[in-house]
Coordinates of C-alpha atoms in Angstrom, one line a residue:
M1 CA 0.1 0.0 -0.2
D2 CA 1.4 3.7 -0.7
E3 CA -0.4 7.0 -0.4
G4 CA -2.3 6.7 -3.5
G5 CA -4.8 3.8 -2.1
D6 CA -4.9 -0.1 -2.6
L7 CA -3.3 -1.2 -6.0
P8 CA -5.2 -2.2 -9.0
R9 CA -5.7 -6.0 -8.9
P10 CA -3.9 -7.9 -11.7
R11 CA -6.5 -9.0 -14.3
C12 CA -4.5 -12.5 -14.9
P13 CA -2.3 -14.5 -12.1
L14 CA 1.5 -13.9 -11.9
L15 CA 3.5 -16.0 -13.8
L16 CA 7.3 -16.1 -12.9
V17 CA 9.6 -18.3 -14.8
I18 CA 12.7 -18.7 -13.4
S19 CA 15.7 -20.4 -15.5
G20 CA 18.9 -21.5 -14.5
A21 CA 20.5 -22.1 -11.1
S22 CA 22.6 -19.1 -10.2
A23 CA 23.1 -18.0 -6.8
S24 CA 21.8 -14.5 -7.7
Q25 CA 18.2 -16.4 -8.6
T26 CA 18.5 -19.2 -5.4
H27 CA 17.0 -16.2 -2.8
M28 CA 13.7 -15.6 -5.4
A29 CA 12.7 -19.4 -5.3
T30 CA 13.2 -19.7 -1.8
Q31 CA 10.5 -16.7 -0.8
L32 CA 8.3 -18.2 -3.5
V33 CA 8.5 -21.6 -2.3
A34 CA 5.1 -21.6 -0.6
C35 CA 3.7 -21.2 -4.3
K36 CA 6.1 -23.6 -6.0
M37 CA 4.0 -26.0 -8.5
E38 CA 5.3 -28.9 -10.3
L39 CA 4.6 -29.3 -13.8
G40 CA 4.7 -32.8 -15.5
E41 CA 5.0 -34.1 -19.0
P42 CA 0.9 -34.1 -19.8
A43 CA 0.5 -38.0 -21.3
A44 CA 0.3 -37.9 -25.3
E45 CA -2.9 -39.0 -25.5
E46 CA -4.5 -35.9 -23.6
V47 CA -2.2 -33.4 -25.9
K48 CA -3.9 -35.2 -28.9
E49 CA -7.4 -34.9 -27.4
R50 CA -7.0 -30.8 -27.4
L51 CA -4.7 -30.8 -30.0
M52 CA -6.6 -32.7 -32.7
P53 CA -10.0 -30.4 -32.7
L54 CA -7.8 -26.9 -33.0
I55 CA -6.7 -28.3 -36.8
G56 CA -8.3 -27.5 -39.0
A57 CA -11.4 -25.3 -36.9
A58 CA -10.5 -22.0 -38.9
V59 CA -13.0 -24.0 -41.6
A60 CA -16.2 -22.0 -41.9
N61 CA -20.0 -23.4 -41.8
H62 CA -18.5 -26.8 -40.8
D63 CA -20.2 -28.8 -38.3
T64 CA -17.5 -31.1 -37.0
V65 CA -14.0 -31.0 -36.0
G66 CA -11.3 -33.5 -35.1
N67 CA -10.6 -36.9 -36.4
Q68 CA -13.4 -36.8 -38.9
M69 CA -12.0 -33.4 -40.9
Q70 CA -8.3 -34.8 -40.0
S71 CA -9.5 -37.7 -42.5
A72 CA -11.0 -35.3 -45.6
L73 CA -8.4 -32.3 -45.1
I74 CA -4.4 -34.0 -43.5
S75 CA -2.7 -37.4 -44.6
V76 CA 0.4 -38.6 -43.7
H77 CA 1.7 -40.5 -46.4
V78 CA 4.2 -43.4 -45.8
G79 CA 6.0 -46.4 -47.2
A80 CA 8.5 -49.1 -46.9
H81 CA 10.8 -48.1 -49.3
C82 CA 11.5 -45.9 -52.3
G83 CA 9.2 -46.2 -55.5
C84 CA 6.3 -47.6 -53.0
G85 CA 3.5 -44.9 -54.9
K86 CA 3.4 -42.5 -52.6
S87 CA 3.2 -39.9 -54.8
F88 CA 0.9 -42.2 -57.3
D89 CA -1.7 -42.0 -54.6
I90 CA -1.7 -38.8 -53.8
R91 CA -2.1 -37.2 -57.5
S92 CA -4.9 -39.8 -58.1
S93 CA -6.8 -38.3 -54.8
A94 CA -6.4 -34.9 -56.4
K95 CA -7.8 -36.3 -59.6
A96 CA -10.9 -38.5 -57.8
E97 CA -11.3 -34.9 -55.5
G98 CA -11.2 -32.8 -58.8
R99 CA -8.6 -31.0 -57.4
S100 CA -5.4 -28.8 -58.7
Y101 CA -2.5 -31.0 -57.5
C102 CA 0.2 -28.6 -56.4
L103 CA 3.8 -29.9 -55.1
V104 CA 6.2 -28.2 -53.0
R105 CA 9.2 -30.3 -52.5
L106 CA 11.6 -29.4 -49.5
T107 CA 14.8 -30.9 -50.1
A108 CA 17.0 -28.6 -47.6
P109 CA 15.9 -26.5 -44.3
V110 CA 14.2 -23.7 -45.0
T111 CA 13.0 -20.6 -42.8
A112 CA 9.6 -20.0 -42.1
G113 CA 9.8 -16.9 -44.7
E114 CA 11.1 -19.4 -47.7
L115 CA 8.3 -21.9 -46.9
A116 CA 5.6 -19.5 -47.1
K117 CA 7.0 -17.8 -50.5
Y118 CA 6.2 -21.6 -51.7
L119 CA 3.2 -22.4 -50.5
V120 CA 2.1 -19.1 -51.4
A121 CA 3.4 -19.5 -54.9
A122 CA 2.5 -22.9 -55.4
V123 CA -0.9 -22.8 -54.3
Q124 CA -2.2 -19.2 -55.6
G125 CA -5.3 -18.8 -58.0
K126 CA -5.6 -22.2 -58.4
G127 CA -8.8 -22.9 -56.4
Q128 CA -9.8 -26.2 -54.7
V129 CA -6.4 -27.3 -54.3
L130 CA -4.4 -30.7 -52.8
L131 CA -1.1 -29.5 -51.2
H132 CA 1.6 -31.8 -51.7
L133 CA 4.1 -31.3 -49.4
D134 CA 7.2 -33.8 -50.2
L135 CA 9.4 -33.7 -47.1
V136 CA 12.8 -35.2 -48.7
A137 CA 15.4 -33.6 -46.4
M138 CA 16.1 -35.3 -43.7
P139 CA 17.9 -32.6 -41.7
L140 CA 14.9 -30.7 -42.2
L141 CA 13.0 -33.1 -40.3
A142 CA 15.1 -33.8 -37.2
S143 CA 15.8 -29.4 -37.0
Q144 CA 13.5 -28.2 -34.2
R145 CA 12.6 -25.1 -36.4
F146 CA 10.5 -27.0 -38.6
A147 CA 8.7 -28.7 -35.9
S148 CA 7.6 -25.1 -34.6
L149 CA 7.1 -24.3 -38.5
L150 CA 4.7 -27.4 -39.1
F151 CA 3.4 -26.4 -35.7
D152 CA 2.4 -22.9 -37.1
L153 CA 1.3 -24.0 -40.3
L154 CA -1.5 -26.7 -38.8
L155 CA -2.7 -25.6 -35.5
L156 CA -2.5 -21.4 -36.4
S157 CA -2.9 -21.9 -40.0
R158 CA -0.6 -19.3 -41.0
L159 CA 2.6 -19.3 -41.7
G160 CA 5.2 -16.7 -42.3
H161 CA 8.4 -14.7 -40.4
V162 CA 8.0 -12.3 -37.6
G163 CA 6.6 -8.7 -38.7
A164 CA 5.7 -10.1 -42.6
E165 CA 2.3 -8.6 -44.2
H166 CA 3.1 -8.5 -47.5
P167 CA 0.5 -11.1 -49.5
D168 CA 3.5 -13.1 -51.3
E169 CA 5.3 -13.2 -47.4
V170 CA 2.6 -14.5 -45.0
F171 CA 0.8 -18.0 -46.0
R172 CA -2.5 -18.4 -44.9
L173 CA -4.1 -22.1 -45.0
D174 CA -8.2 -21.7 -46.1
W175 CA -9.0 -25.5 -45.1
T176 CA -12.4 -24.5 -47.4
I177 CA -9.8 -25.0 -50.8
I178 CA -6.7 -26.8 -49.6
R179 CA -5.8 -30.0 -48.3
L180 CA -2.7 -31.2 -47.5
A181 CA -0.7 -34.2 -48.2
I182 CA 2.3 -34.8 -46.7
E183 CA 5.0 -37.2 -47.9
L184 CA 7.7 -38.5 -45.8
P185 CA 10.8 -39.4 -46.8
A186 CA 11.0 -44.0 -47.5
G187 CA 11.6 -45.9 -44.8
V188 CA 10.6 -43.1 -42.1
W189 CA 7.6 -43.4 -39.3
P190 CA 6.2 -41.0 -37.3
E191 CA 5.4 -43.1 -34.4
T192 CA 9.4 -44.5 -33.8
A193 CA 11.3 -41.0 -34.9
A194 CA 12.9 -39.5 -32.5
W195 CA 12.1 -36.0 -34.1
D196 CA 10.1 -33.0 -32.0
C197 CA 7.4 -32.9 -34.9
A198 CA 7.6 -36.8 -35.1
P199 CA 4.2 -36.7 -32.0
L200 CA 2.2 -34.3 -34.2
L201 CA 2.5 -36.2 -37.8
S202 CA 1.8 -39.6 -36.0
W203 CA -1.5 -38.1 -34.6
L204 CA -2.9 -37.1 -38.2
P205 CA -4.5 -40.0 -40.4
Q206 CA -2.1 -42.3 -41.9
V207 CA -1.6 -44.1 -45.9
Q208 CA 0.8 -46.4 -46.2
A209 CA 1.9 -46.9 -50.0
T210 CA 2.5 -50.5 -51.2
A211 CA 3.5 -51.6 -54.3
S212 CA 1.6 -54.7 -54.9
P213 CA -0.6 -56.4 -57.6
E214 CA -3.7 -55.5 -55.6
R215 CA -2.6 -51.4 -55.7
F216 CA -0.9 -51.8 -58.9
R217 CA -3.2 -50.0 -61.6
G218 CA -3.0 -50.8 -65.0
D219 CA -6.1 -49.1 -66.9
E220 CA -5.1 -46.1 -69.1
A221 CA -7.6 -43.5 -66.7
S222 CA -5.7 -44.4 -63.5
L223 CA -2.6 -44.2 -65.1
E224 CA -2.8 -41.2 -66.3
A225 CA -4.5 -39.8 -63.2
G226 CA -1.6 -41.2 -61.2
M227 CA 1.7 -40.4 -63.0
G228 CA 0.5 -36.8 -64.3
Q229 CA 2.9 -35.2 -66.7
A230 CA 4.8 -38.8 -67.2
F231 CA 2.1 -40.6 -68.2
A232 CA 2.7 -38.8 -72.1
S233 CA 6.0 -38.1 -72.2
S234 CA 8.0 -38.4 -74.7
R235 CA 11.4 -38.8 -72.9
H236 CA 9.8 -42.7 -71.8
D237 CA 9.8 -43.5 -75.3
G238 CA 12.8 -44.6 -76.3
L239 CA 11.9 -44.5 -80.3
R240 CA 12.0 -40.6 -80.7
D241 CA 9.3 -41.1 -82.8
A242 CA 7.8 -37.2 -83.1
S243 CA 4.4 -37.9 -84.9
R244 CA 3.7 -40.6 -82.4
V245 CA 4.4 -40.6 -78.9
A246 CA 3.2 -43.8 -76.8
N247 CA 2.6 -43.1 -73.3
A248 CA 2.8 -44.9 -70.2
Y249 CA -0.3 -47.6 -71.0
E250 CA 0.5 -48.6 -74.4
R251 CA 3.9 -49.0 -73.1
L252 CA 2.7 -51.4 -70.3
Q253 CA 0.0 -53.5 -72.4
Y254 CA 2.9 -53.6 -74.8
V255 CA 5.3 -55.1 -72.6
S256 CA 3.3 -57.0 -70.4
Q257 CA 1.6 -58.5 -73.4
A258 CA 4.9 -59.7 -74.8
L259 CA 5.9 -61.2 -71.5
A260 CA 2.9 -62.9 -71.0
M261 CA 3.8 -64.9 -74.7
L262 CA 7.3 -65.7 -73.5
D263 CA 5.5 -67.1 -70.2
L264 CA 2.8 -69.0 -72.2
L265 CA 5.5 -70.6 -75.2
K266 CA 7.7 -71.2 -72.0
G267 CA 10.7 -69.1 -73.1
A268 CA 10.0 -69.4 -76.9
F269 CA 8.5 -66.1 -79.1
P270 CA 7.3 -66.0 -82.4
L271 CA 9.1 -64.6 -84.7
H272 CA 6.3 -61.5 -85.3
F273 CA 5.1 -59.2 -82.6
K274 CA 3.2 -56.0 -83.9
S275 CA 1.2 -54.3 -81.7
A276 CA -0.7 -55.4 -78.5
S277 CA -3.7 -56.5 -79.5
G278 CA -6.9 -58.1 -78.3
K279 CA -7.9 -57.8 -74.7
P280 CA -6.0 -55.3 -72.5
L281 CA -4.2 -57.4 -69.0
P282 CA -5.5 -55.9 -65.7
G283 CA -3.2 -54.1 -63.2
S284 CA -2.6 -56.9 -61.3
R285 CA -1.5 -59.8 -64.2
C286 CA 1.1 -56.6 -65.4
F287 CA 2.8 -56.4 -61.4
E288 CA 3.0 -60.2 -61.6
L289 CA 4.8 -60.5 -65.2
L290 CA 7.3 -57.6 -64.9
V291 CA 8.4 -58.1 -61.5
N292 CA 9.1 -61.8 -62.5
A293 CA 11.0 -60.9 -65.4
A294 CA 12.5 -57.7 -63.5
K295 CA 13.9 -60.1 -60.7
L296 CA 12.0 -57.6 -58.2
H297 CA 10.2 -59.9 -55.7
L298 CA 11.9 -58.7 -52.6
R299 CA 11.2 -55.2 -52.6
P300 CA 9.6 -54.4 -56.1
S301 CA 9.5 -50.6 -56.7
L302 CA 8.1 -48.6 -59.0
W303 CA 10.6 -46.3 -60.2
N304 CA 12.7 -49.4 -61.5
L305 CA 9.4 -51.0 -62.6
W306 CA 8.2 -48.2 -65.3
A307 CA 12.3 -47.6 -66.0
F308 CA 12.4 -51.7 -67.1
V309 CA 9.0 -51.3 -69.2
D310 CA 10.7 -47.9 -71.4
V311 CA 14.1 -50.1 -71.6
L312 CA 12.4 -53.0 -72.8
Y313 CA 9.6 -51.3 -74.9
W314 CA 12.4 -49.9 -77.1
Q315 CA 14.2 -52.9 -77.3
L316 CA 10.9 -54.8 -78.5
K317 CA 10.1 -52.4 -80.6
E318 CA 13.7 -52.3 -82.5
V319 CA 14.3 -56.1 -82.7
H320 CA 10.1 -56.4 -84.6
H321 CA 10.9 -53.3 -86.7
P322 CA 10.2 -54.4 -90.0
D323 CA 13.9 -53.8 -91.3
S324 CA 15.6 -55.6 -87.8
V325 CA 18.6 -57.2 -88.6
A326 CA 18.3 -59.2 -85.7
N327 CA 14.8 -60.5 -86.2
Q328 CA 15.4 -61.3 -89.5
A329 CA 18.4 -63.5 -88.8
C330 CA 15.9 -65.4 -86.3
V331 CA 14.5 -66.3 -89.5
P332 CA 14.6 -70.3 -90.0
E333 CA 16.0 -72.0 -93.1
D334 CA 12.4 -73.4 -93.8
A335 CA 9.6 -70.9 -94.9
S336 CA 6.9 -72.0 -92.5
F337 CA 7.1 -69.1 -90.5
G338 CA 4.4 -66.3 -91.9
Q339 CA 3.8 -63.0 -91.5
D340 CA 0.5 -63.4 -88.7
D341 CA 2.0 -64.2 -85.8
S342 CA 0.7 -61.8 -83.3
P343 CA -0.5 -61.7 -79.5
G344 CA -4.0 -62.5 -80.3
Q345 CA -2.8 -65.9 -82.0
G346 CA -0.5 -66.5 -78.6
D347 CA -3.0 -70.0 -77.7
E348 CA -2.4 -70.9 -81.3
L349 CA 0.6 -71.3 -81.2
R350 CA 3.2 -73.8 -79.5
P351 CA 6.8 -73.5 -78.5
E352 CA 8.0 -75.8 -81.5
D353 CA 6.4 -73.4 -83.9
C354 CA 8.3 -70.8 -82.8
P355 CA 12.2 -70.7 -83.5
M356 CA 14.4 -71.6 -81.0
F357 CA 16.8 -68.5 -81.4
K358 CA 14.3 -66.2 -81.5
G359 CA 13.3 -67.2 -77.6
E360 CA 17.3 -66.5 -76.9
L361 CA 17.6 -63.3 -78.3
I362 CA 14.6 -62.3 -76.3
A363 CA 16.1 -63.5 -73.1
F364 CA 19.3 -61.6 -73.6
I365 CA 17.1 -58.7 -74.2
L366 CA 15.6 -59.3 -70.6
R367 CA 18.3 -59.1 -69.0
T368 CA 19.8 -55.7 -70.8
A369 CA 16.6 -53.9 -69.8
R370 CA 17.3 -55.8 -66.5
D371 CA 20.6 -54.4 -66.1
F372 CA 19.7 -50.9 -67.3
A373 CA 16.9 -50.1 -65.4
T374 CA 17.0 -51.7 -61.6
R375 CA 19.2 -51.1 -59.0
Q376 CA 22.6 -52.9 -58.7
T377 CA 23.8 -53.8 -55.4
T378 CA 26.8 -55.3 -53.4
R379 CA 25.0 -57.6 -52.0
Q380 CA 23.5 -60.6 -53.6
E381 CA 20.0 -60.3 -51.9
V382 CA 17.4 -63.3 -53.6
D383 CA 14.3 -64.1 -52.9
A384 CA 13.6 -67.5 -51.3
G385 CA 11.9 -69.1 -54.1
T386 CA 14.7 -68.2 -56.6
V387 CA 17.1 -70.6 -58.0
V388 CA 20.7 -70.4 -57.5
K389 CA 22.2 -73.5 -58.0
A390 CA 21.7 -77.3 -58.4
S391 CA 23.2 -80.3 -56.2
L392 CA 23.4 -83.3 -58.2
K393 CA 24.1 -86.7 -56.3
H394 CA 24.5 -90.6 -56.8
F395 CA 26.5 -90.0 -60.3
H396 CA 28.5 -92.7 -61.7
R397 CA 31.3 -90.0 -61.8
D398 CA 32.9 -87.9 -59.2
A399 CA 32.9 -84.7 -61.8
F400 CA 29.3 -84.9 -61.5
Y401 CA 28.6 -84.9 -57.8
G402 CA 28.3 -82.1 -55.8
Y403 CA 26.7 -78.2 -56.5
W404 CA 26.4 -76.5 -60.3
Q405 CA 26.4 -72.9 -60.0
L406 CA 23.2 -70.9 -62.1
Q407 CA 24.7 -69.5 -65.3
P408 CA 23.1 -65.9 -66.4
F409 CA 22.3 -67.9 -70.3
S410 CA 19.7 -70.0 -70.8
S411 CA 18.8 -72.9 -72.8
D412 CA 14.9 -73.0 -74.4
G413 CA 14.0 -71.0 -71.9
H414 CA 15.2 -72.9 -69.0
H415 CA 18.0 -72.9 -66.6
V416 CA 21.6 -73.7 -67.5
F417 CA 24.4 -74.9 -64.5
A418 CA 27.7 -74.9 -64.9
R419 CA 30.4 -76.9 -62.8
Y420 CA 34.5 -76.7 -63.0
D421 CA 36.4 -79.6 -62.2
Q422 CA 40.0 -79.7 -61.8
G423 CA 40.9 -83.5 -61.9
E424 CA 44.6 -85.0 -61.7
V425 CA 44.7 -85.4 -65.7
G426 CA 43.0 -82.6 -66.2
S427 CA 40.4 -79.7 -66.0
G428 CA 37.6 -79.3 -67.8
Q429 CA 34.3 -76.9 -67.4
Y430 CA 31.0 -79.1 -67.7
F431 CA 27.1 -77.6 -68.5
L432 CA 23.6 -79.1 -67.7
Y433 CA 21.0 -77.8 -69.5
F434 CA 17.3 -78.4 -70.7
R435 CA 17.1 -79.6 -74.4
A436 CA 13.3 -79.6 -75.4
A437 CA 14.0 -81.5 -78.7
Q438 CA 15.2 -84.5 -76.6
G439 CA 12.9 -83.6 -74.2
C440 CA 15.4 -84.3 -71.2

């Protein structure tokens, strides 16, 4: 009290924050020990229940908030490895919802002002938008600054540097016209990541992408929606014919039907293969044929599968060109092979009706496409059902007894094995293979 009377009562409780443990602050803590309150870390579920209704609460005329709104407006896309189809799923969602697809890819740490400018430039003047925020940089996710940016973006619906007022420097997340899809790097799971932003990301609805026969799309409409500009890009058509560029659907069907023909004829192939005619193959069947041909059973990647399609499409087209020297070399001496062989007549063809050398040529093409299109690793990882060698027992010659190594070439579409023997008299290499003519 002083001569002026009682001091006015404060409108809010006094908040005293003491940081550090220096001697100059000890007397303050001692005098206020009676008012001391221990603040423990709240439970994760309690924080989630309080924060989730706040995200998206700025949507006008929306009756519900919370998890229902999150399912419609925000999604976090994860995958076990690269090429699972996360971006494909997001672009497909944009097409299905009638929204414009906008991509913002972050490859390095950014400030609030920089990120705000990127987001403003991406969505400005595009109406209903699906904003694809691709978080590529691991240092970005591990930084505490990005956790603050993500908090401001989702809970405050505003992003910009301190004091920014210009429209190009402030991004306002309008939930009435923007849906947000956040893509995390391959193999990253918010539930187990040790980041400051991980808890918030783990509370949002997740969409896990997987490369599987059930999820693979082989129809033209789905491919066009999910692949975007890459669907009809000429850079994927190795023929480089400006007058006729094959889109992804045409390349996929051509290659898949060629592989189906190869499978039907058990390694043989007809002399003439003009175009992919007949009934289109479903996406699940295309996926199985491509995975088997590219030998990607362990971790099938859509990047590798489509690169395999592009390389194989170009090679098959070149081989079956009317002026192809390689194809003409496969013509047998007799003239029993006409010009009417086509995929539509595959059921009528038999392996013995096809030139044997043509099957060997296609097998060589497959190995070349596989080497160019798939990742080369130092570890020889193979699927559990893959044949790697043969074991022979109870032979009358010791040179044949033991393991025979699988060779990179085939005979009549079947495996070839080899064994190197170094005996007392001399050394030699033996081959074990299948010959269709003798049936052995």
